[in-house]
Short mmCIF file of C-alpha atoms and ligand atoms in Angstrom, two decimals:
data_model
loop_
_atom_site.label_atom_id
_atom_site.label_comp_id
_atom_site.label_asym_id
_atom_site.label_seq_id
_atom_site.Cartn_x
_atom_site.Cartn_y
_atom_site.Cartn_z
CA MET A 1 -152.02 -45.74 14.53
CA VAL A 2 -153.42 -44.59 11.39
CA SER A 3 -150.44 -44.56 8.50
CA PHE A 4 -150.58 -44.17 4.30
CA TYR A 5 -149.76 -44.91 1.45
CA ASP A 6 -151.12 -44.54 -1.78
CA LYS A 7 -152.01 -47.50 -4.13
CA PRO A 8 -153.93 -50.30 -2.28
CA ARG A 9 -151.94 -52.99 -1.48
CA PHE A 10 -154.04 -55.59 -0.14
CA ASP A 11 -151.58 -57.28 2.14
CA LYS A 12 -153.53 -56.12 5.92
CA GLN A 13 -155.51 -58.70 7.25
CA ALA A 14 -158.45 -56.63 6.31
CA ALA A 15 -159.96 -54.24 3.63
CA VAL A 16 -163.16 -51.76 4.28
CA VAL A 17 -164.04 -50.75 0.75
CA LEU A 18 -166.12 -48.06 0.52
CA LEU A 19 -168.48 -47.84 -2.67
CA THR A 20 -170.94 -44.46 -3.52
CA LYS A 21 -174.76 -46.68 -5.03
CA ASP A 22 -173.65 -44.96 -8.63
CA GLN A 23 -170.33 -46.93 -8.38
CA VAL A 24 -171.91 -49.83 -7.86
CA GLN A 25 -174.89 -49.92 -10.16
CA LYS A 26 -171.97 -48.21 -13.07
CA LYS A 27 -170.90 -52.51 -12.37
CA ALA A 28 -167.62 -50.84 -13.37
CA CYS A 29 -165.16 -51.44 -10.44
CA PRO A 30 -163.11 -48.60 -9.60
CA PHE A 31 -160.28 -50.26 -8.15
CA PRO A 32 -156.73 -51.38 -9.10
CA LEU A 33 -157.30 -54.25 -7.37
CA LYS A 34 -158.35 -58.07 -8.78
CA PRO A 35 -159.58 -59.67 -6.12
CA VAL A 36 -162.12 -56.90 -4.26
CA CYS A 37 -163.58 -56.58 -8.01
CA GLU A 38 -164.28 -60.04 -7.92
CA ALA A 39 -165.61 -59.61 -4.71
CA LEU A 40 -167.91 -56.56 -5.56
CA GLN A 41 -169.34 -58.60 -8.71
CA ALA A 42 -169.77 -61.87 -6.78
CA ALA A 43 -172.05 -59.37 -4.20
CA VAL A 44 -173.72 -57.51 -7.08
CA ASP A 45 -174.45 -60.73 -9.11
CA ALA A 46 -176.10 -62.43 -6.44
CA SER A 47 -178.46 -59.10 -5.34
CA GLN A 48 -176.13 -58.92 -1.84
CA PHE A 49 -174.91 -54.80 -2.64
CA GLU A 50 -175.80 -52.93 -4.02
CA GLY A 51 -174.25 -49.61 -2.55
CA GLY A 52 -176.92 -48.31 -0.17
CA LYS A 53 -175.68 -45.92 2.62
CA GLY A 54 -174.64 -48.30 5.66
CA GLU A 55 -175.23 -51.08 3.36
CA MET A 56 -172.38 -53.50 4.16
CA PHE A 57 -171.25 -56.95 2.84
CA PRO A 58 -168.13 -59.45 4.43
CA ALA A 59 -166.57 -61.80 1.94
CA VAL A 60 -163.58 -63.70 2.24
CA ILE A 61 -160.80 -63.85 -0.10
CA ALA A 62 -157.82 -65.09 -0.95
CA GLY A 63 -157.57 -65.31 3.46
CA LYS A 64 -157.77 -61.74 3.60
CA VAL A 65 -161.57 -60.03 4.86
CA VAL A 66 -162.94 -57.36 2.62
CA ILE A 67 -166.30 -55.67 3.65
CA LEU A 68 -168.01 -53.35 1.03
CA VAL A 69 -169.36 -50.49 2.36
CA GLY A 70 -172.16 -48.72 1.13
CA LEU A 71 -172.27 -45.13 0.80
CA GLY A 72 -175.55 -44.08 -1.11
CA LYS A 73 -175.98 -42.21 -3.88
CA SER A 74 -172.75 -39.66 -4.61
CA ALA A 75 -174.67 -36.82 -4.46
CA ASP A 76 -176.16 -37.60 -1.08
CA VAL A 77 -172.48 -38.28 0.41
CA SER A 78 -171.53 -36.32 2.80
CA LEU A 79 -168.16 -36.16 5.07
CA THR A 80 -170.40 -37.36 7.87
CA SER A 81 -171.63 -40.18 6.04
CA VAL A 82 -168.48 -40.99 5.54
CA ARG A 83 -167.30 -41.10 9.33
CA ILE A 84 -170.12 -42.82 10.24
CA VAL A 85 -170.74 -45.76 8.05
CA LEU A 86 -166.86 -46.09 8.21
CA ARG A 87 -166.66 -45.78 11.89
CA ARG A 88 -169.47 -48.65 11.94
CA ALA A 89 -167.48 -51.06 9.39
CA PHE A 90 -164.46 -50.95 12.17
CA LEU A 91 -166.74 -51.87 14.76
CA SER A 92 -168.78 -54.20 12.67
CA ASN A 93 -167.47 -58.71 13.60
CA PRO A 94 -165.95 -59.52 10.72
CA LEU A 95 -163.14 -57.30 11.93
CA LYS A 96 -163.31 -58.80 14.77
CA LYS A 97 -159.82 -59.69 16.83
CA LEU A 98 -157.83 -58.36 13.76
CA SER A 99 -155.27 -55.58 13.91
CA THR A 100 -154.85 -54.06 10.72
CA VAL A 101 -156.80 -52.76 7.85
CA GLU A 102 -157.13 -51.15 5.13
CA VAL A 103 -158.87 -48.51 4.49
CA ILE A 104 -160.44 -47.90 0.37
CA LEU A 105 -161.86 -44.28 -0.21
CA HIS A 106 -164.78 -44.74 -3.32
CA GLU A 107 -162.62 -41.54 -4.05
CA ASP A 108 -158.96 -39.85 -3.13
CA HIS A 109 -160.07 -36.51 -1.60
CA ALA A 110 -158.24 -34.58 1.23
CA ASP A 111 -161.28 -34.04 2.84
CA ILE A 112 -162.43 -37.70 2.63
CA ALA A 113 -159.16 -39.13 3.37
CA HIS A 114 -159.12 -36.74 6.78
CA ALA A 115 -162.97 -37.51 7.87
CA ALA A 116 -161.49 -41.61 6.95
CA VAL A 117 -158.82 -40.53 9.71
CA GLU A 118 -161.39 -39.21 11.79
CA ALA A 119 -163.58 -42.65 12.17
CA ALA A 120 -160.68 -44.58 13.25
CA ILE A 121 -159.65 -42.22 15.24
CA ILE A 122 -162.15 -40.40 17.26
CA GLY A 123 -164.94 -43.41 15.60
CA THR A 124 -162.81 -46.29 17.61
CA TYR A 125 -162.69 -44.24 20.36
CA ALA A 126 -164.15 -46.31 23.81
CA TRP A 127 -163.61 -44.76 27.68
CA LYS A 128 -162.53 -48.59 29.33
CA LYS A 129 -160.66 -47.82 31.86
CA TYR A 130 -162.83 -49.54 34.49
CA ILE A 131 -164.20 -51.83 32.46
CA THR A 132 -162.72 -55.99 33.57
CA ARG A 133 -164.82 -57.29 31.48
CA LYS A 134 -163.47 -58.82 28.63
CA LYS A 135 -165.68 -58.93 26.34
CA ASP A 136 -167.43 -55.44 25.09
CA ASP A 137 -169.31 -54.26 22.22
CA GLN A 138 -167.25 -50.66 21.76
CA THR A 139 -164.09 -52.73 21.49
CA VAL A 140 -162.50 -52.68 18.22
CA ASP A 141 -159.50 -54.41 18.02
CA ILE A 142 -157.98 -52.88 14.83
CA LYS A 143 -154.47 -51.73 15.79
CA PHE A 144 -153.20 -50.93 12.60
CA TYR A 145 -155.47 -48.36 10.20
CA TYR A 146 -153.67 -47.91 6.56
CA ILE A 147 -155.43 -45.28 4.88
CA VAL A 148 -155.06 -45.41 0.76
CA THR A 149 -154.74 -41.65 -0.33
CA ARG A 150 -152.48 -39.52 -2.15
CA PHE A 151 -153.12 -36.70 0.97
CA THR A 152 -150.66 -38.27 3.14
CA LYS A 153 -149.81 -34.41 4.65
CA GLU A 154 -153.87 -33.72 5.09
CA ALA A 155 -155.08 -37.18 6.44
CA SER A 156 -151.18 -36.45 9.50
CA LEU A 157 -153.16 -33.03 9.95
CA ALA A 158 -156.25 -34.73 10.68
CA ALA A 159 -154.54 -37.52 13.07
CA VAL A 160 -153.06 -35.32 15.02
CA ILE A 161 -155.89 -33.07 15.94
CA ALA A 162 -157.83 -36.29 16.08
CA ASP A 163 -155.14 -37.21 18.92
CA GLY A 164 -155.73 -33.91 20.59
CA VAL A 165 -159.79 -34.85 20.22
CA ASN A 166 -159.14 -38.13 21.96
CA PHE A 167 -156.68 -36.40 24.68
CA SER A 168 -159.77 -34.08 25.80
CA ARG A 169 -162.10 -37.02 25.88
CA ASP A 170 -159.71 -38.50 28.15
CA LEU A 171 -159.72 -36.15 30.90
CA VAL A 172 -164.01 -35.95 30.98
CA ASN A 173 -164.79 -39.27 30.93
CA ASP A 174 -162.38 -39.94 33.78
CA ASN A 175 -163.27 -39.98 37.33
CA ALA A 176 -163.95 -36.34 38.93
CA ASP A 177 -161.99 -37.78 41.96
CA THR A 178 -159.30 -38.08 39.34
CA VAL A 179 -159.69 -35.07 37.26
CA THR A 180 -159.59 -32.27 39.67
CA PRO A 181 -158.05 -29.05 39.40
CA GLU A 182 -154.88 -30.05 40.16
CA PHE A 183 -154.86 -32.17 38.20
CA LEU A 184 -155.72 -30.50 35.09
CA GLU A 185 -152.99 -27.89 36.26
CA LYS A 186 -150.51 -30.72 36.38
CA THR A 187 -151.33 -32.46 32.87
CA VAL A 188 -150.65 -28.56 31.12
CA ARG A 189 -147.57 -28.50 33.06
CA ASP A 190 -146.56 -32.08 31.89
CA LEU A 191 -147.68 -31.18 28.05
CA ILE A 192 -145.62 -27.99 27.66
CA LYS A 193 -142.42 -29.04 30.07
CA ASN A 194 -139.03 -28.50 28.38
CA ASN A 195 -140.88 -26.13 25.47
CA LYS A 196 -139.18 -22.82 25.65
CA THR A 197 -142.52 -20.99 23.47
CA VAL A 198 -144.58 -21.55 26.41
CA SER A 199 -144.40 -19.47 29.36
CA LEU A 200 -147.31 -20.63 32.53
CA GLU A 201 -149.09 -18.71 35.03
CA VAL A 202 -151.02 -20.75 37.93
CA LEU A 203 -153.10 -19.24 40.21
CA GLY A 204 -153.91 -21.48 43.32
CA ARG A 205 -156.23 -20.18 46.06
CA LYS A 206 -153.79 -17.66 47.88
CA GLU A 207 -152.95 -15.71 44.48
CA LEU A 208 -156.97 -15.85 43.33
CA SER A 209 -157.82 -14.75 47.12
CA ALA A 210 -154.73 -11.62 47.20
CA LYS A 211 -156.10 -10.61 43.23
CA GLY A 212 -159.26 -10.67 44.49
CA LEU A 213 -160.92 -13.43 41.87
CA GLY A 214 -163.72 -13.92 44.39
CA LEU A 215 -166.69 -14.90 41.88
CA LEU A 216 -164.40 -18.00 41.42
CA LEU A 217 -164.14 -18.26 44.91
CA ALA A 218 -167.28 -18.17 45.89
CA VAL A 219 -168.09 -21.67 43.54
CA ASN A 220 -165.10 -23.41 45.50
CA GLN A 221 -166.23 -22.61 48.91
CA GLY A 222 -167.98 -25.78 49.25
CA SER A 223 -165.38 -27.81 48.15
CA ASN A 224 -162.12 -29.66 49.51
CA LYS A 225 -160.76 -29.27 46.02
CA LYS A 226 -158.17 -26.58 45.71
CA PRO A 227 -159.29 -24.12 42.77
CA ARG A 228 -156.37 -23.45 39.97
CA VAL A 229 -156.65 -21.08 37.18
CA VAL A 230 -154.53 -22.18 34.55
CA ILE A 231 -152.61 -19.37 31.84
CA ALA A 232 -150.02 -21.13 29.31
CA LYS A 233 -148.54 -18.63 26.68
CA TYR A 234 -147.98 -20.09 23.40
CA SER A 235 -145.70 -17.23 21.85
CA GLY A 236 -145.24 -18.81 17.85
CA ALA A 237 -145.35 -15.85 16.11
CA GLY A 238 -142.97 -12.19 16.34
CA LYS A 239 -143.47 -10.10 19.20
CA GLY A 240 -145.46 -7.78 17.51
CA SER A 241 -148.27 -10.26 17.04
CA PRO A 242 -151.29 -10.20 18.57
CA PHE A 243 -152.63 -13.06 21.03
CA THR A 244 -155.79 -15.30 20.44
CA ALA A 245 -157.00 -16.12 24.00
CA PHE A 246 -159.05 -19.75 24.30
CA VAL A 247 -160.77 -19.99 27.64
CA GLY A 248 -162.53 -22.56 29.01
CA LYS A 249 -164.67 -23.59 31.86
CA GLY A 250 -163.33 -26.53 34.38
CA LEU A 251 -166.20 -27.01 36.67
CA THR A 252 -164.08 -30.50 37.80
CA PHE A 253 -167.65 -31.58 39.09
CA ASP A 254 -171.11 -28.98 39.46
CA CYS A 255 -173.44 -30.84 41.59
CA GLY A 256 -175.60 -27.55 41.42
CA GLY A 257 -174.06 -26.47 44.89
CA LEU A 258 -177.35 -25.89 47.09
CA ASN A 259 -179.48 -25.74 44.46
CA LEU A 260 -178.82 -29.22 43.84
CA LYS A 261 -178.90 -30.99 40.94
CA PRO A 262 -182.18 -33.56 40.68
CA SER A 263 -181.09 -37.29 39.82
CA GLY A 264 -180.85 -37.45 35.78
CA SER A 265 -178.92 -34.13 35.51
CA ILE A 266 -175.74 -34.79 38.25
CA GLU A 267 -174.70 -38.32 37.39
CA THR A 268 -172.82 -36.69 34.29
CA MET A 269 -171.54 -34.07 35.95
CA ARG A 270 -167.84 -34.19 35.89
CA GLU A 271 -167.70 -33.67 32.45
CA ASP A 272 -168.46 -29.50 33.25
CA MET A 273 -164.77 -29.37 32.94
CA SER A 274 -165.34 -30.01 28.91
CA GLY A 275 -164.41 -26.26 28.03
CA ALA A 276 -161.26 -26.61 29.99
CA ALA A 277 -160.87 -29.77 28.15
CA ALA A 278 -161.78 -28.70 24.88
CA VAL A 279 -158.71 -25.91 25.98
CA ILE A 280 -155.79 -28.45 27.05
CA GLY A 281 -156.98 -30.54 23.57
CA THR A 282 -155.81 -27.53 21.57
CA LEU A 283 -152.98 -26.61 23.47
CA LYS A 284 -151.48 -30.42 23.09
CA THR A 285 -152.73 -30.16 18.89
CA VAL A 286 -150.72 -27.16 19.06
CA LEU A 287 -147.61 -28.41 20.46
CA ALA A 288 -147.12 -30.86 18.43
CA LEU A 289 -148.07 -28.85 14.90
CA LYS A 290 -146.10 -25.54 15.65
CA PRO A 291 -148.39 -22.76 14.37
CA LYS A 292 -146.44 -19.13 13.44
CA LYS A 293 -149.15 -18.37 15.76
CA ASN A 294 -149.69 -16.52 19.51
CA LEU A 295 -151.89 -18.32 21.65
CA ILE A 296 -153.08 -18.48 25.13
CA PHE A 297 -154.86 -21.23 26.94
CA ALA A 298 -156.50 -20.87 29.42
CA PHE A 299 -158.96 -22.32 32.25
CA GLY A 300 -160.62 -21.38 35.58
CA ALA A 301 -161.25 -25.21 37.38
CA VAL A 302 -162.77 -25.59 40.68
CA GLU A 303 -165.49 -28.20 42.26
CA ASN A 304 -169.40 -26.48 43.29
CA ALA A 305 -169.76 -29.26 45.99
CA ILE A 306 -171.64 -28.72 49.04
CA ASP A 307 -170.90 -28.11 52.84
CA ALA A 308 -171.07 -25.95 55.28
CA ASN A 309 -168.96 -23.29 53.45
CA SER A 310 -170.73 -23.87 50.30
CA TYR A 311 -171.75 -19.66 48.98
CA LYS A 312 -175.70 -19.59 48.89
CA PRO A 313 -178.78 -18.30 47.09
CA GLY A 314 -179.09 -14.27 47.71
CA ASP A 315 -175.69 -13.48 48.94
CA VAL A 316 -173.79 -11.05 47.23
CA PHE A 317 -169.43 -11.60 46.10
CA LYS A 318 -167.44 -9.27 44.21
CA GLY A 319 -165.57 -10.36 41.24
CA TYR A 320 -161.36 -9.41 39.42
CA SER A 321 -163.29 -6.83 37.50
CA GLY A 322 -164.87 -4.64 40.64
CA LYS A 323 -168.35 -6.04 39.51
CA THR A 324 -170.10 -7.53 41.76
CA VAL A 325 -173.17 -9.98 41.07
CA GLU A 326 -175.97 -11.48 42.87
CA ILE A 327 -176.36 -15.55 43.30
CA GLY A 328 -179.89 -16.33 42.24
CA ASN A 329 -178.54 -19.86 41.66
CA THR A 330 -175.55 -21.82 42.80
CA ASP A 331 -176.32 -24.37 39.66
CA ALA A 332 -175.17 -21.05 37.37
CA GLU A 333 -172.13 -20.77 38.18
CA GLY A 334 -169.64 -21.66 35.25
CA ARG A 335 -170.22 -17.93 34.50
CA LEU A 336 -169.07 -16.69 37.91
CA VAL A 337 -165.53 -18.79 36.99
CA LEU A 338 -165.39 -17.35 33.47
CA ALA A 339 -166.43 -14.20 34.77
CA ASP A 340 -163.17 -13.76 36.31
CA VAL A 341 -160.99 -15.87 34.03
CA LEU A 342 -161.78 -13.46 31.23
CA SER A 343 -161.64 -10.57 33.48
CA TYR A 344 -158.14 -11.83 34.73
CA VAL A 345 -156.91 -12.24 30.97
CA ILE A 346 -158.44 -10.00 29.32
CA LYS A 347 -156.67 -7.52 32.04
CA ASN A 348 -153.66 -8.90 32.31
CA TYR A 349 -152.58 -10.69 29.06
CA SER A 350 -154.45 -8.32 26.20
CA PRO A 351 -155.79 -10.44 23.71
CA ALA A 352 -156.96 -9.30 20.30
CA LYS A 353 -159.70 -12.12 20.65
CA VAL A 354 -161.18 -13.91 23.59
CA ILE A 355 -162.99 -17.37 22.31
CA ASP A 356 -164.60 -19.17 25.07
CA LEU A 357 -165.53 -22.98 25.64
CA ALA A 358 -168.28 -23.75 28.07
CA THR A 359 -171.19 -26.33 28.92
CA LEU A 360 -173.64 -23.37 30.08
CA THR A 361 -176.71 -24.04 30.07
CA GLY A 362 -179.69 -26.79 29.59
CA ALA A 363 -181.29 -24.68 27.81
CA CYS A 364 -179.02 -24.92 25.08
CA VAL A 365 -179.22 -28.49 24.73
CA VAL A 366 -183.40 -27.94 24.59
CA ALA A 367 -182.16 -25.86 21.86
CA LEU A 368 -179.46 -27.34 19.69
CA GLY A 369 -179.68 -31.42 21.33
CA HIS A 370 -176.85 -32.55 21.08
CA ASP A 371 -175.56 -32.07 18.12
CA TYR A 372 -174.94 -28.04 17.56
CA ALA A 373 -173.36 -25.99 19.81
CA GLY A 374 -174.47 -22.43 21.07
CA VAL A 375 -171.97 -19.31 19.67
CA LEU A 376 -172.53 -15.79 20.27
CA GLY A 377 -170.90 -12.92 20.86
CA ASN A 378 -169.91 -9.54 20.35
CA ASN A 379 -168.08 -9.85 16.79
CA ASP A 380 -169.99 -10.53 13.61
CA ASP A 381 -166.67 -10.94 11.77
CA LEU A 382 -166.00 -13.21 14.68
CA ILE A 383 -168.72 -15.42 15.14
CA MET A 384 -168.64 -15.81 11.48
CA LYS A 385 -165.15 -17.22 11.45
CA ILE A 386 -165.96 -19.77 14.08
CA LEU A 387 -169.46 -20.84 12.17
CA ALA A 388 -166.93 -21.18 9.30
CA SER A 389 -164.68 -23.57 11.04
CA ALA A 390 -167.31 -25.25 12.67
CA HIS A 391 -169.31 -26.22 9.23
CA ALA A 392 -165.35 -27.53 8.16
CA THR A 393 -165.06 -29.70 10.96
CA ASP A 394 -168.36 -31.09 12.05
CA ASP A 395 -167.52 -29.51 15.23
CA ARG A 396 -170.98 -27.94 14.79
CA ALA A 397 -172.17 -24.56 16.05
CA TRP A 398 -175.31 -22.63 15.19
CA GLN A 399 -175.99 -18.53 16.33
CA LEU A 400 -178.36 -17.16 18.48
CA PRO A 401 -178.82 -13.95 19.03
CA MET A 402 -177.31 -11.55 21.76
CA TYR A 403 -179.66 -7.67 21.69
CA PRO A 404 -178.93 -5.06 24.11
CA GLU A 405 -182.22 -5.69 26.18
CA TYR A 406 -180.86 -8.32 27.87
CA LYS A 407 -179.09 -6.81 30.18
CA ASP A 408 -182.24 -5.98 31.53
CA ALA A 409 -183.08 -9.65 32.27
CA ILE A 410 -179.79 -9.87 34.43
CA LYS A 411 -180.56 -6.96 36.46
CA SER A 412 -179.84 -7.57 40.22
CA LYS A 413 -181.46 -5.05 43.31
CA ILE A 414 -178.89 -5.64 45.14
CA ALA A 415 -175.84 -5.55 43.16
CA ASP A 416 -174.43 -4.97 40.29
CA ILE A 417 -175.77 -7.87 38.21
CA LYS A 418 -177.18 -11.12 39.04
CA ASN A 419 -175.99 -14.35 37.63
CA ILE A 420 -179.53 -16.05 36.20
CA SER A 421 -182.27 -14.46 34.39
CA ASN A 422 -185.36 -12.61 35.73
CA VAL A 423 -187.26 -13.30 32.72
CA ARG A 424 -187.85 -17.43 34.26
CA GLY A 425 -187.79 -19.49 31.55
CA ALA A 426 -187.10 -18.19 28.82
CA ALA A 427 -183.48 -17.78 26.60
CA GLY A 428 -181.18 -19.11 28.99
CA THR A 429 -178.43 -19.36 26.46
CA VAL A 430 -178.97 -16.01 25.22
CA CYS A 431 -178.69 -14.84 29.40
CA GLY A 432 -176.11 -16.96 30.05
CA ALA A 433 -173.90 -15.26 27.31
CA GLU A 434 -174.80 -11.77 28.44
CA PHE A 435 -173.87 -12.36 31.41
CA LEU A 436 -170.09 -13.29 30.19
CA HIS A 437 -170.38 -9.99 28.44
CA GLN A 438 -170.09 -8.02 30.97
CA PHE A 439 -166.53 -9.32 31.76
CA VAL A 440 -165.27 -9.34 27.94
CA GLY A 441 -166.06 -5.61 27.62
CA GLU A 442 -164.91 -4.12 24.19
CA THR A 443 -162.22 -7.22 23.15
CA PRO A 444 -163.69 -9.11 20.48
CA TRP A 445 -165.44 -12.60 21.99
CA VAL A 446 -167.91 -15.36 21.34
CA HIS A 447 -168.73 -17.42 23.70
CA LEU A 448 -169.28 -21.23 22.68
CA ASP A 449 -172.04 -23.55 25.04
CA ILE A 450 -171.42 -26.67 24.24
CA ALA A 451 -173.46 -28.17 27.48
CA GLY A 452 -174.73 -30.04 24.70
CA THR A 453 -172.06 -30.99 22.55
CA ALA A 454 -169.39 -31.99 24.68
CA PHE A 455 -170.92 -35.33 25.73
CA VAL A 456 -173.30 -38.24 24.46
CA ASP A 457 -174.96 -40.63 26.40
CA GLY A 458 -174.96 -43.95 24.99
CA ASP A 459 -174.13 -44.57 21.47
CA SER A 460 -174.40 -41.24 19.26
CA HIS A 461 -176.04 -41.64 16.24
CA TRP A 462 -173.44 -39.65 14.43
CA TYR A 463 -170.03 -41.57 14.75
CA TYR A 464 -169.24 -41.49 18.82
CA GLY A 465 -169.16 -43.77 21.47
CA HIS A 466 -170.38 -43.33 24.73
CA GLY A 467 -169.25 -40.03 26.40
CA ALA A 468 -166.70 -37.63 25.75
CA THR A 469 -167.06 -36.45 22.47
CA GLY A 470 -163.64 -33.90 22.59
CA TYR A 471 -165.85 -31.31 20.68
CA GLY A 472 -164.18 -27.98 19.97
CA VAL A 473 -160.66 -29.20 19.45
CA ARG A 474 -160.85 -29.37 15.61
CA LEU A 475 -162.97 -26.16 15.38
CA CYS A 476 -160.03 -24.50 17.53
CA THR A 477 -157.61 -25.64 16.00
CA ASN A 478 -159.78 -25.10 12.66
CA TYR A 479 -159.87 -21.55 13.78
CA LEU A 480 -156.54 -20.87 15.36
CA LEU A 481 -154.61 -22.55 11.60
CA ASN A 482 -156.52 -20.33 9.28
CA ASN A 483 -156.44 -17.21 11.37
ZN1 ZN B 501 -174.24 -25.88 37.37
#
């Protein structure tokens, strides 16, 4: 729980106090709080605290734990560093077993309050459903965060979005045999229950087959899970207002199919539905914020598994668009699922813009690591707006090029196109996006390759613990609220 009020009260079990190096050097206590100023003075006098980035000085004053937290030189302070150092403070030993903490910012600004909320909600999230041991390093005992800020409106908005982020993370982190396509459908149904602004279309195996979403069905052939395409239509604006569609890849587990993934690559593949999870997390946020926008939230959820029915490399399948695809590799399955969902949503819902999110290519992790998603698309204006939202929210993204010649790389001798590039080991992310490009036509479209950003193995150097990051919820929410 995160709450806000505008003046420090110093009445909680603990206080975390952010300070820049400049503030410490000036020796002028920036807070109207005598005990905290005395602690700061004592720490500085004893040369125990200089306010360097990440420096922490714990003290006990009047029976309360006070942690002075350094941010470094004010010129170097970023919102990311605020999130990082605050998260470390919340996880630190002096705050163990305490449940209430007041957070005093080095400067009261809407963006800084926003970052502090994210440090509390996103930074202290840990996936513990299956941990039975009592002691755990990542466990935070704090239940109530009180952030001192005048910007309560912005901070409350940040809290709603951060809840959407963690909702998305829960979906990614749980077992693949729990979070099945049917489970994701039920999750959406539960979210929109009794909500008159949302209508729902769900395609099961029968409808998918009758309508000809043959690429998606091919991927699911080896699985005993029932495939689903889920499309939630949120009508928050007037009837004439255009719709923006968010489309997610929802591979609830991807073993690679007959082109089986090796050890080292397969273990975290329940995360291959992170695009769908981002779409669902954004839907949850939208239902709470009720923006006056027309929006579509869609995903294709299937499992890429192996049995005698698995789809086979070299075979050709026809998708909803009518195009035929040669399967060059059964592990390039996400683009097949997305191809059908994108063409279905575009044909039947006529969105003005489409943004897809997909853990699509390992090549994107090679190119941009775990910190930046790849952004590709057919519309410069939309790309720029997505990059602006990425920058504003810290769901980082970086544009990669698309150019016409790349459609030659996915030519097939036996079908219209092929699901992998003929140029081995080159521009895998661009080729994956070019494949999707073949199914969006002229509709303004942006593809976010989130293969690197959706999941971190171990504690990240940022402000996420192990597992799903909920990437995309902040970016999509920012985009839809501002466009
Ligand atoms: Zn795959």
